[in-house]
Short mmCIF file of C-alpha atoms and ligand atoms in Angstrom, two decimals:
data_model
loop_
_atom_site.label_atom_id
_atom_site.label_comp_id
_atom_site.label_asym_id
_atom_site.label_seq_id
_atom_site.Cartn_x
_atom_site.Cartn_y
_atom_site.Cartn_z
CA MET A 147 -24.92 9.69 -26.00
CA ASN A 148 -24.35 12.99 -23.97
CA ARG A 149 -24.98 12.93 -20.58
CA ARG A 150 -27.60 15.38 -20.46
CA ALA A 151 -29.69 12.87 -23.08
CA PHE A 152 -29.03 9.95 -20.89
CA LEU A 153 -30.14 11.88 -17.61
CA THR A 154 -33.15 13.02 -19.51
CA LEU A 155 -33.71 9.18 -20.61
CA ALA A 156 -32.87 7.84 -17.24
CA ALA A 157 -35.98 10.42 -15.37
CA LEU A 158 -38.36 9.32 -18.18
CA SER A 159 -37.83 5.55 -17.66
CA GLY A 160 -37.89 6.32 -13.61
CA LEU A 161 -34.07 4.94 -12.90
CA ALA A 162 -33.23 8.42 -11.41
CA GLY A 163 -32.08 8.10 -7.60
CA THR A 164 -30.24 5.17 -8.09
CA ALA A 165 -26.07 5.48 -6.88
CA GLY A 166 -25.61 3.32 -9.88
CA LEU A 167 -27.42 5.83 -12.22
CA LEU A 168 -24.49 6.85 -14.53
CA SER A 169 -22.31 3.59 -14.56
CA GLY A 170 -21.28 1.86 -17.53
CA CYS A 171 -22.72 5.87 -19.18
CA SER A 172 -19.18 5.74 -21.19
CA SER A 173 -19.77 7.77 -24.86
CA GLY A 174 -16.07 7.70 -25.26
CA SER A 175 -15.38 3.86 -24.77
CA SER A 176 -13.63 2.39 -27.30
CA GLY A 177 -14.12 -1.14 -27.06
CA GLY A 178 -14.65 -3.62 -30.20
CA PRO A 179 -17.72 -5.12 -31.18
CA ASP A 180 -17.90 -8.00 -28.78
CA ARG A 181 -16.82 -5.84 -26.01
CA HIS A 182 -19.76 -6.85 -23.09
CA PRO A 183 -21.21 -3.57 -21.61
CA ALA A 184 -21.16 -2.56 -18.23
CA PRO A 185 -24.26 -3.14 -16.33
CA PRO A 186 -25.20 -0.27 -13.20
CA LEU A 187 -23.84 -1.63 -10.14
CA ASP A 188 -24.46 -1.93 -6.22
CA LEU A 189 -21.08 -1.40 -5.02
CA SER A 190 -21.34 -4.01 -2.49
CA VAL A 191 -18.19 -6.11 -3.02
CA PRO A 192 -15.59 -5.82 -0.24
CA LEU A 193 -12.81 -3.99 -1.22
CA ARG A 194 -9.44 -6.25 -1.86
CA ILE A 195 -6.87 -4.65 0.37
CA PRO A 196 -3.10 -5.55 -1.27
CA PRO A 197 -1.40 -7.77 1.42
CA LEU A 198 1.33 -5.66 3.25
CA LEU A 199 5.19 -6.42 3.16
CA HIS A 200 6.65 -5.18 5.46
CA PRO A 201 9.63 -7.22 6.80
CA ALA A 202 11.85 -6.84 9.99
CA PRO A 203 15.50 -5.58 8.98
CA ASP A 204 17.76 -8.65 9.09
CA ALA A 205 21.08 -9.33 11.21
CA ASP A 206 22.88 -6.53 8.30
CA GLY A 207 20.04 -4.18 8.92
CA VAL A 208 18.41 -4.93 5.29
CA ARG A 209 14.59 -5.13 4.80
CA ARG A 210 14.23 -7.87 2.13
CA TYR A 211 11.28 -7.91 -0.13
CA GLU A 212 10.81 -10.74 -2.76
CA LEU A 213 8.59 -9.94 -5.73
CA THR A 214 7.58 -12.88 -8.03
CA MET A 215 5.88 -11.83 -11.39
CA LEU A 216 3.60 -14.70 -12.25
CA ALA A 217 1.04 -15.50 -14.40
CA GLY A 218 -2.49 -17.19 -13.07
CA SER A 219 -6.14 -16.57 -13.03
CA SER A 220 -8.16 -13.98 -11.06
CA GLU A 221 -12.11 -13.82 -10.89
CA LEU A 222 -12.53 -9.51 -11.81
CA LEU A 223 -15.52 -9.98 -12.62
CA PRO A 224 -18.12 -12.22 -10.55
CA GLY A 225 -17.91 -16.20 -11.78
CA LYS A 226 -15.57 -15.31 -14.80
CA PRO A 227 -12.03 -16.29 -15.02
CA THR A 228 -9.59 -14.16 -15.92
CA ALA A 229 -6.13 -14.37 -16.81
CA THR A 230 -4.09 -12.30 -15.94
CA TRP A 231 -0.38 -11.40 -14.19
CA GLY A 232 0.71 -10.21 -11.11
CA PHE A 233 3.83 -10.16 -8.38
CA ASN A 234 3.39 -13.45 -5.61
CA GLY A 235 -0.48 -13.67 -6.66
CA PRO A 236 -2.31 -13.53 -9.78
CA TYR A 237 -3.27 -9.85 -9.90
CA LEU A 238 -0.95 -6.80 -8.89
CA GLY A 239 1.28 -7.04 -6.22
CA PRO A 240 1.36 -6.87 -2.52
CA THR A 241 2.21 -2.84 -1.05
CA LEU A 242 6.16 -3.07 0.42
CA ARG A 243 6.82 -0.37 3.39
CA ALA A 244 9.99 1.06 4.47
CA SER A 245 11.25 4.38 5.88
CA ARG A 246 13.27 6.90 5.76
CA GLY A 247 17.25 5.56 6.06
CA ASP A 248 15.91 1.67 5.66
CA ARG A 249 18.68 -0.17 3.39
CA VAL A 250 16.08 -2.64 1.07
CA ALA A 251 16.84 -5.35 -0.92
CA VAL A 252 13.79 -6.77 -3.32
CA THR A 253 14.50 -10.40 -5.05
CA VAL A 254 12.39 -9.90 -8.36
CA ARG A 255 12.38 -13.04 -10.52
CA ASN A 256 10.70 -13.74 -13.47
CA THR A 257 8.50 -16.44 -13.75
CA LEU A 258 6.86 -14.93 -16.87
CA PRO A 259 6.66 -16.61 -20.49
CA GLU A 260 8.35 -12.94 -21.75
CA ALA A 261 11.46 -10.61 -20.22
CA SER A 262 10.01 -7.68 -17.97
CA THR A 263 11.53 -5.36 -15.90
CA VAL A 264 10.37 -3.73 -12.21
CA HIS A 265 10.23 -0.14 -12.02
CA TRP A 266 10.06 1.58 -9.09
CA HIS A 267 7.81 5.05 -9.45
CA GLY A 268 8.71 7.59 -7.63
CA MET A 269 11.75 6.29 -5.57
CA ARG A 270 14.94 8.24 -5.62
CA LEU A 271 17.97 6.11 -6.10
CA PRO A 272 20.81 4.58 -8.42
CA ALA A 273 20.02 4.51 -12.37
CA ALA A 274 21.42 0.64 -11.87
CA MET A 275 18.54 -0.04 -9.41
CA ASP A 276 15.66 1.71 -11.62
CA GLY A 277 14.25 -1.06 -13.32
CA GLY A 278 13.78 1.14 -16.57
CA PRO A 279 14.24 -0.64 -19.92
CA HIS A 280 18.14 -1.06 -19.50
CA GLN A 281 17.35 -3.42 -16.10
CA MET A 282 15.12 -6.20 -18.19
CA VAL A 283 15.04 -9.69 -16.38
CA ALA A 284 14.52 -12.54 -18.36
CA PRO A 285 12.37 -15.62 -18.00
CA GLY A 286 13.18 -17.77 -15.10
CA GLU A 287 16.13 -15.18 -13.94
CA THR A 288 16.10 -12.60 -10.90
CA TRP A 289 17.22 -9.10 -10.63
CA SER A 290 18.16 -8.31 -7.08
CA PRO A 291 18.30 -3.99 -6.59
CA THR A 292 19.51 -2.74 -3.13
CA TRP A 293 19.63 0.69 -2.00
CA THR A 294 18.72 2.84 0.67
CA VAL A 295 15.96 5.06 1.28
CA ASP A 296 16.28 8.49 1.72
CA GLN A 297 13.88 10.82 1.05
CA PRO A 298 10.63 12.12 2.31
CA ALA A 299 7.38 9.83 3.37
CA ALA A 300 5.41 9.26 0.06
CA THR A 301 2.90 6.94 -1.94
CA THR A 302 5.66 5.62 -4.70
CA TRP A 303 4.58 2.02 -6.80
CA TYR A 304 6.59 -0.20 -9.15
CA HIS A 305 5.55 -1.42 -12.60
CA PRO A 306 7.43 -3.35 -15.29
CA HIS A 307 9.17 -0.90 -17.96
CA PRO A 308 10.20 -3.00 -20.91
CA HIS A 309 10.13 -0.66 -23.87
CA GLY A 310 7.79 -1.52 -26.40
CA ALA A 311 5.85 -3.97 -23.86
CA THR A 312 5.39 -1.47 -20.99
CA ALA A 313 0.98 -0.91 -21.42
CA ARG A 314 0.27 -4.86 -21.94
CA HIS A 315 2.24 -5.73 -19.12
CA VAL A 316 0.85 -2.92 -16.59
CA TYR A 317 -3.12 -3.67 -18.24
CA ARG A 318 -2.79 -7.22 -17.65
CA GLY A 319 -1.83 -6.38 -14.15
CA LEU A 320 1.56 -5.88 -12.80
CA ALA A 321 1.56 -3.11 -10.26
CA GLY A 322 1.68 -2.32 -6.98
CA LEU A 323 2.47 0.37 -3.78
CA PHE A 324 5.72 1.37 -2.63
CA LEU A 325 4.72 2.99 0.61
CA LEU A 326 7.75 5.44 2.46
CA ASP A 327 7.29 6.75 5.99
CA ASP A 328 9.43 8.92 7.74
CA ASP A 329 9.21 10.78 11.06
CA HIS A 330 6.68 13.33 10.23
CA ASP A 331 3.79 11.46 9.28
CA ALA A 332 2.58 10.79 12.98
CA ALA A 333 -0.83 12.60 12.35
CA LEU A 334 -2.55 11.12 9.88
CA PRO A 335 -4.43 8.02 10.14
CA SER A 336 -2.19 5.17 9.79
CA ALA A 337 -3.65 1.42 10.00
CA TYR A 338 -2.89 0.18 6.52
CA GLY A 339 -6.72 -1.38 5.45
CA VAL A 340 -8.09 0.15 8.28
CA ASP A 341 -7.51 3.95 7.99
CA ASP A 342 -5.07 4.23 5.60
CA VAL A 343 -6.16 2.93 2.35
CA PRO A 344 -4.85 2.18 -0.38
CA LEU A 345 -7.09 3.08 -4.02
CA ILE A 346 -5.60 1.57 -7.15
CA LEU A 347 -7.74 2.77 -9.77
CA GLN A 348 -7.55 0.58 -13.68
CA ASP A 349 -10.24 0.89 -16.01
CA LYS A 350 -10.70 -2.47 -18.26
CA GLU A 351 -12.53 -3.74 -20.69
CA PHE A 352 -13.68 -7.13 -20.79
CA THR A 353 -14.82 -9.76 -23.64
CA ALA A 354 -18.35 -11.28 -22.98
CA ASP A 355 -16.13 -14.14 -21.47
CA GLY A 356 -14.36 -12.68 -18.67
CA ALA A 357 -11.31 -12.02 -20.69
CA LEU A 358 -9.37 -8.72 -20.86
CA ASP A 359 -10.23 -7.18 -24.29
CA GLY A 360 -8.87 -4.25 -25.51
CA ASP A 361 -5.53 -3.80 -27.67
CA PRO A 362 -3.14 -1.12 -25.19
CA LEU A 363 -1.40 -0.20 -28.34
CA LYS A 364 -4.33 1.36 -30.32
CA GLY A 365 -5.90 4.46 -31.80
CA THR A 366 -4.87 7.76 -29.98
CA PHE A 367 -4.84 6.44 -26.45
CA GLY A 368 -4.64 2.54 -26.40
CA ILE A 369 -7.47 1.74 -23.32
CA LEU A 370 -10.39 3.68 -21.98
CA GLY A 371 -12.46 0.56 -20.43
CA ASP A 372 -15.57 0.92 -19.27
CA ARG A 373 -15.28 -1.23 -16.02
CA ILE A 374 -13.02 0.42 -13.32
CA LEU A 375 -11.40 -2.17 -11.24
CA VAL A 376 -10.45 -0.72 -7.16
CA ASN A 377 -7.22 -2.68 -5.96
CA GLY A 378 -8.46 -5.49 -8.72
CA THR A 379 -12.32 -5.01 -7.07
CA TYR A 380 -14.89 -4.40 -9.42
CA ASN A 381 -17.96 -3.12 -8.06
CA PRO A 382 -16.35 -2.12 -4.67
CA ARG A 383 -17.48 -1.30 -1.25
CA PHE A 384 -15.15 0.19 1.76
CA ASP A 385 -16.66 -0.33 5.27
CA VAL A 386 -15.50 2.75 7.31
CA THR A 387 -14.93 2.23 11.13
CA THR A 388 -13.51 5.23 11.62
CA GLU A 389 -14.14 9.43 11.86
CA ARG A 390 -11.70 10.29 9.08
CA VAL A 391 -9.90 7.84 6.59
CA ARG A 392 -6.61 8.43 4.73
CA LEU A 393 -7.04 6.89 0.93
CA ARG A 394 -3.66 6.70 -0.87
CA VAL A 395 -4.99 6.84 -4.53
CA LEU A 396 -3.01 5.75 -7.58
CA ASN A 397 -3.85 6.39 -10.83
CA GLY A 398 -2.56 3.08 -12.36
CA SER A 399 -4.93 3.49 -15.79
CA ASN A 400 -2.70 2.75 -18.83
CA ALA A 401 -4.45 6.31 -19.99
CA ARG A 402 -7.67 7.33 -18.16
CA LEU A 403 -7.41 10.40 -16.08
CA TYR A 404 -9.74 10.40 -13.33
CA ARG A 405 -12.28 13.41 -12.17
CA LEU A 406 -12.64 12.40 -8.68
CA SER A 407 -15.14 13.62 -6.19
CA PHE A 408 -17.90 12.03 -4.03
CA ALA A 409 -21.57 11.79 -5.24
CA ASP A 410 -23.08 14.04 -2.73
CA ARG A 411 -20.15 16.75 -3.43
CA ARG A 412 -18.97 16.25 -0.11
CA ARG A 413 -15.34 18.05 0.73
CA PHE A 414 -12.38 16.17 1.72
CA HIS A 415 -8.66 17.51 2.22
CA VAL A 416 -5.59 16.54 0.33
CA VAL A 417 -2.43 15.61 1.97
CA ALA A 418 -0.31 14.68 -0.36
CA THR A 419 0.58 14.10 -3.89
CA ASP A 420 2.80 12.08 -5.55
CA GLY A 421 6.20 12.75 -3.60
CA GLY A 422 5.12 13.36 -0.25
CA LEU A 423 2.71 15.46 1.79
CA LEU A 424 1.82 18.98 1.04
CA ALA A 425 3.14 22.11 3.70
CA ALA A 426 -1.01 22.26 4.78
CA PRO A 427 -4.06 19.94 3.70
CA VAL A 428 -5.79 21.55 0.62
CA GLU A 429 -9.65 21.51 1.23
CA THR A 430 -11.42 20.56 -2.26
CA ASP A 431 -14.48 18.82 -3.67
CA SER A 432 -12.66 17.21 -6.66
CA LEU A 433 -9.06 16.00 -7.62
CA PRO A 434 -7.93 15.07 -11.07
CA LEU A 435 -5.37 12.26 -11.26
CA SER A 436 -3.32 11.79 -14.59
CA PRO A 437 -1.84 8.12 -15.28
CA GLY A 438 0.99 7.56 -12.83
CA GLU A 439 -0.23 9.85 -10.61
CA ARG A 440 -1.15 9.58 -6.41
CA ALA A 441 -2.89 11.95 -4.40
CA GLU A 442 -3.40 11.03 -0.50
CA ILE A 443 -6.62 12.62 1.18
CA VAL A 444 -8.26 12.92 3.89
CA VAL A 445 -12.03 12.15 4.02
CA ALA A 446 -14.28 12.48 6.87
CA PHE A 447 -17.72 9.98 7.33
CA ALA A 448 -20.41 10.99 9.72
CA PRO A 449 -21.84 7.66 11.30
CA GLY A 450 -23.77 5.74 8.93
CA ASP A 451 -22.78 7.58 6.11
CA ASP A 452 -23.20 6.03 2.69
CA ALA A 453 -20.82 7.64 0.09
CA VAL A 454 -19.72 6.95 -3.51
CA LEU A 455 -16.97 8.20 -4.75
CA ARG A 456 -16.53 8.77 -8.38
CA THR A 457 -14.36 10.00 -11.43
CA LEU A 458 -16.59 12.58 -13.45
CA ASP A 459 -16.15 13.27 -17.57
CA ASP A 460 -15.21 16.94 -17.60
CA GLY A 461 -15.26 16.85 -21.94
CA THR A 462 -10.97 15.96 -21.71
CA ASP A 463 -10.26 13.15 -24.23
CA ILE A 464 -9.01 10.92 -21.43
CA ALA A 465 -11.67 11.39 -18.76
CA ARG A 466 -14.65 9.70 -21.13
CA GLY A 467 -17.53 8.90 -19.15
CA ASP A 468 -19.04 9.18 -15.70
CA PHE A 469 -18.23 5.88 -13.48
CA ASP A 470 -19.10 4.92 -9.64
CA LEU A 471 -15.85 4.03 -8.58
CA ILE A 472 -16.53 2.35 -4.58
CA ARG A 473 -18.71 3.03 -2.19
CA PHE A 474 -18.01 3.81 1.42
CA ALA A 475 -20.43 2.47 4.39
CA ALA A 476 -19.75 4.17 7.76
CA ALA A 477 -20.08 2.50 11.06
CA ALA A 478 -23.13 3.92 13.54
CA ARG A 479 -20.04 4.42 15.99
CA PRO A 480 -16.69 4.96 14.16
CA ALA A 481 -13.94 5.02 16.29
CA PRO A 482 -12.73 8.76 16.94
CA SER A 483 -9.65 9.49 14.46
CA PRO A 484 -7.25 12.28 14.81
CA ALA A 485 -8.22 15.40 14.47
CA LEU A 486 -6.30 16.84 11.08
CA PRO A 487 -3.36 18.83 11.50
CA ALA A 488 -3.29 22.37 10.30
CA VAL A 489 0.42 21.69 9.75
CA LEU A 490 1.70 18.65 7.86
CA GLY A 491 5.30 18.85 7.37
CA ALA A 492 8.48 20.79 6.57
CA PHE A 493 7.70 21.41 3.08
CA GLU A 494 10.70 22.75 1.11
CA PRO A 495 9.80 24.46 -1.89
CA ILE A 496 12.38 23.73 -4.71
CA THR A 497 13.27 27.00 -6.13
CA PRO A 498 15.07 26.95 -9.27
CA PRO A 499 18.92 29.04 -8.66
CA ARG A 500 18.80 32.54 -10.57
CA GLY A 501 19.79 31.62 -14.37
CA ALA A 502 19.03 28.60 -13.78
CA LYS A 503 19.60 25.73 -16.74
CA VAL A 504 16.01 25.02 -18.62
CA ARG A 505 15.46 22.55 -21.08
CA ARG A 506 12.75 22.12 -23.99
CA PHE A 507 10.26 19.64 -25.16
CA THR A 508 7.87 19.27 -27.41
CA LEU A 509 5.02 16.88 -27.44
CA ASN A 510 3.68 16.45 -31.12
CA GLY A 511 1.69 13.27 -32.19
CA HIS A 512 2.11 10.54 -30.02
CA ASP A 513 5.41 8.54 -30.65
CA ALA A 514 8.36 11.70 -29.53
CA ILE A 515 9.64 13.87 -27.58
CA ASN A 516 11.36 16.76 -29.10
CA GLY A 517 10.61 15.19 -33.11
CA GLU A 518 12.53 11.80 -31.45
CA PRO A 519 11.31 8.73 -30.64
CA VAL A 520 13.38 6.96 -28.39
CA ASP A 521 16.43 5.05 -29.11
CA MET A 522 17.90 3.33 -26.10
CA SER A 523 21.34 3.69 -27.08
CA ARG A 524 21.51 7.61 -27.15
CA ILE A 525 21.42 10.10 -24.14
CA ASP A 526 19.25 12.84 -24.98
CA GLU A 527 19.87 14.75 -21.61
CA VAL A 528 23.28 15.42 -19.65
CA VAL A 529 22.66 16.68 -15.95
CA PRO A 530 24.72 17.64 -13.30
CA ALA A 531 24.21 15.88 -10.47
CA GLY A 532 22.30 17.82 -7.40
CA ALA A 533 21.22 20.52 -10.43
CA VAL A 534 17.60 22.32 -10.15
CA GLU A 535 16.23 22.87 -13.47
CA ILE A 536 13.39 24.32 -15.19
CA TRP A 537 11.87 21.42 -17.34
CA GLU A 538 9.42 23.29 -19.97
CA VAL A 539 7.01 20.51 -21.62
CA ARG A 540 5.12 22.45 -24.75
CA ASN A 541 2.39 20.12 -25.66
CA ASN A 542 1.20 20.99 -29.29
CA VAL A 543 -1.67 18.37 -29.25
CA TYR A 544 -4.59 15.99 -27.05
CA SER A 545 -3.83 15.28 -23.98
CA HIS A 546 -0.40 14.03 -22.45
CA ASN A 547 1.57 13.61 -19.63
CA PHE A 548 5.19 13.75 -18.07
CA HIS A 549 6.92 11.64 -15.65
CA ILE A 550 10.84 11.64 -14.58
CA HIS A 551 12.18 8.74 -13.40
CA GLU A 552 13.94 9.57 -9.77
CA VAL A 553 13.55 13.74 -9.35
CA ALA A 554 11.35 15.44 -7.23
CA PHE A 555 9.60 18.57 -9.23
CA GLN A 556 7.22 21.33 -8.73
CA LEU A 557 5.16 22.61 -10.73
CA LEU A 558 6.02 26.22 -11.44
CA ASP A 559 3.08 27.35 -13.65
CA GLY A 560 0.43 25.82 -16.58
CA SER A 561 0.12 27.99 -19.20
CA GLY A 562 1.69 30.54 -17.40
CA ARG A 563 -0.71 30.45 -14.72
CA PRO A 564 0.99 29.92 -11.30
CA ALA A 565 0.84 26.26 -9.16
CA ALA A 566 -1.57 26.98 -6.41
CA GLY A 567 -3.09 24.38 -4.03
CA TYR A 568 -2.28 20.62 -4.16
CA ALA A 569 -0.91 21.48 -7.78
CA GLY A 570 2.29 22.83 -6.18
CA GLY A 571 3.17 20.33 -4.32
CA ARG A 572 5.99 17.67 -4.64
CA LYS A 573 5.56 15.54 -8.18
CA ASP A 574 6.99 13.53 -9.95
CA THR A 575 4.16 12.57 -12.98
CA VAL A 576 2.27 16.15 -14.29
CA PHE A 577 -0.53 16.11 -16.63
CA VAL A 578 -0.03 18.15 -19.77
CA PRO A 579 -3.40 19.14 -21.47
CA GLY A 580 -3.86 19.68 -25.15
CA LYS A 581 -2.40 22.50 -26.66
CA SER A 582 -0.54 23.92 -22.89
CA THR A 583 2.82 24.23 -21.69
CA VAL A 584 3.52 23.15 -18.19
CA ARG A 585 7.03 24.55 -16.41
CA LEU A 586 8.37 22.23 -13.93
CA ALA A 587 11.36 22.76 -11.09
CA VAL A 588 13.17 19.50 -10.90
CA ARG A 589 15.78 18.70 -8.34
CA PHE A 590 18.04 15.78 -9.38
CA GLY A 591 19.89 13.59 -7.20
CA THR A 592 23.42 13.12 -6.52
CA THR A 593 24.65 9.39 -7.84
CA THR A 594 26.28 9.68 -11.02
CA ASP A 595 26.30 7.30 -13.55
CA PRO A 596 27.00 8.08 -17.30
CA SER A 597 26.33 4.98 -18.84
CA ALA A 598 22.93 4.14 -16.83
CA PRO A 599 20.33 6.63 -17.99
CA TYR A 600 16.55 7.34 -16.64
CA MET A 601 13.91 7.55 -18.15
CA TYR A 602 11.31 10.58 -18.76
CA HIS A 603 8.32 9.91 -20.75
CA CYS A 604 4.60 10.50 -21.33
CA HIS A 605 2.63 8.36 -18.78
CA LEU A 606 0.08 7.32 -21.16
CA LEU A 607 1.65 3.95 -21.55
CA ARG A 608 0.60 4.12 -25.30
CA HIS A 609 2.65 6.49 -26.22
CA GLU A 610 5.46 5.57 -23.66
CA ASP A 611 5.77 2.46 -25.73
CA SER A 612 5.42 3.87 -29.30
CA GLY A 613 8.49 6.46 -28.67
CA MET A 614 7.69 9.42 -26.72
CA MET A 615 9.94 9.03 -23.98
CA GLY A 616 13.52 10.09 -23.95
CA GLN A 617 16.88 9.11 -21.53
CA PHE A 618 19.19 11.35 -18.94
CA VAL A 619 22.11 10.63 -17.25
CA LEU A 620 23.35 12.54 -14.03
CA VAL A 621 27.29 13.04 -13.96
CA GLU A 622 29.71 14.45 -11.79
CA PRO A 623 29.50 18.57 -12.82
CA GLY A 624 32.06 20.08 -14.48
CA THR A 625 31.84 16.50 -17.00
CA GLU A 626 28.79 17.16 -19.16
CA ASP A 627 30.47 17.49 -22.50
CA THR A 628 32.75 14.59 -21.95
CA VAL A 629 30.46 12.00 -21.06
CA PRO A 630 29.72 9.43 -24.22
CA ARG A 631 26.32 10.26 -25.56
CA THR A 632 25.78 6.77 -26.66
CA LEU A 633 25.47 3.16 -25.16
CA PRO A 634 25.64 -0.37 -26.27
CA ALA A 635 21.53 -1.26 -26.48
CA PRO A 636 20.90 -2.92 -23.23
CA ALA A 637 21.11 -6.92 -22.87
CA GLY A 638 18.17 -8.79 -23.03
CA HIS A 639 16.70 -6.18 -25.53
CA ARG A 640 15.07 -7.51 -28.58
CA HIS A 641 13.17 -5.37 -30.71
CU1 LIG B 478 5.60 4.44 -14.09
CU2 LIG B 478 8.84 5.51 -16.60
O1 LIG B 478 7.45 5.21 -15.53
CU1 LIG B 479 8.95 6.02 -13.05
CU1 LIG B 480 1.10 10.96 -24.37
#
């Protein structure tokens, strides 16, 4: 049923006017025959806030975190236990927090029945610490990466990256946020869970008895579910106690694109994208986020406000259905918030030098880049450390996106049109609409390791798992032609 037909029907049957009207009207959902259709929402369940892990530095000045991957049971739908996986708990993981300049050390313990990894998406770190498919953690084992945080304040995240199984591991619940602070962040709301609130958006399909349904590797896109969880909360409400709230939104879904807007079309300000703060807030009433992307927005609420954040079907193949996501219920007497700063920070644009190296990547189908499915033993690109290059991604088919490990990039243009507003922010993941080309100015890091690759891939996890991925190494400038282009298969990797 299309949206207009549904609206007409709803008006005829006297349903119009309720906030949850369109929830569950998902014309494009791909559930199995025993999929349990989603009823309208009243958005009344208190939003879960992932616990914060912000350990004080130990005697050596290192912040130490512990993450245990475990299998458990969650009540995602009321009264129905769901078998899920999580970090330190049955679903999702704690929010880690560190500051620029910190040395951090994480002990990752895998108590799952199968091997996995933990990748630090958005973190700039040495390849051996990256947690990609080359750093598998076998069942019962631990992995202990350590690095120094050296990048601007940002909302980054972590999730498994075992080749061929990422979609399933993330879908079961393995994901969490890793917030980075620096000295330039002071003027934005920053009380975690109070006026600085994470929103991890994930769509699911459920069976009638509450089990996670759907095959993350089926069809063109895998999962496009009709139940949307926010921080693992179904049907959520957040009680606003301040005049302004900063929302750190992560698209933690396998394939769904969210086109976020408020039901009352109120305007809000985008203050940060994947890689950190914009130069200045950008006002809008709508914001698209494809899988893996993050944005920070600041929303003003009047006393007693009742505002529903929604995602709208804009006709995109991975944005099927209109859904209410969460209700914001504002206090009658909210506490004052700092004014929105006119300037957010020292934003340094990434400008490719004259004659910058251009690399081209073509996306056809969903299991290869430049016609080659990923090969864990093949280095596709060798990049000199510290380079600024232009990566041009041409998509000849349906929706994809493109994520590059380790780097920060800026969208130069999409289908020839220069990036404007928040689209020109610092990023690590970008939507590549069907039949379009994006050009990225990419700034690479300076830590070389010719034997440990970083990945680049489509972040629609079904596509990543089926081979739409490649590998690059960062090397000492001048050694590009002498480093090996093949690697031994990663230890613990079986396919
Ligand atoms: Cu979000 Cu290769 O990862
Ligand atoms: Cu990543
Ligand atoms: Cu894709």
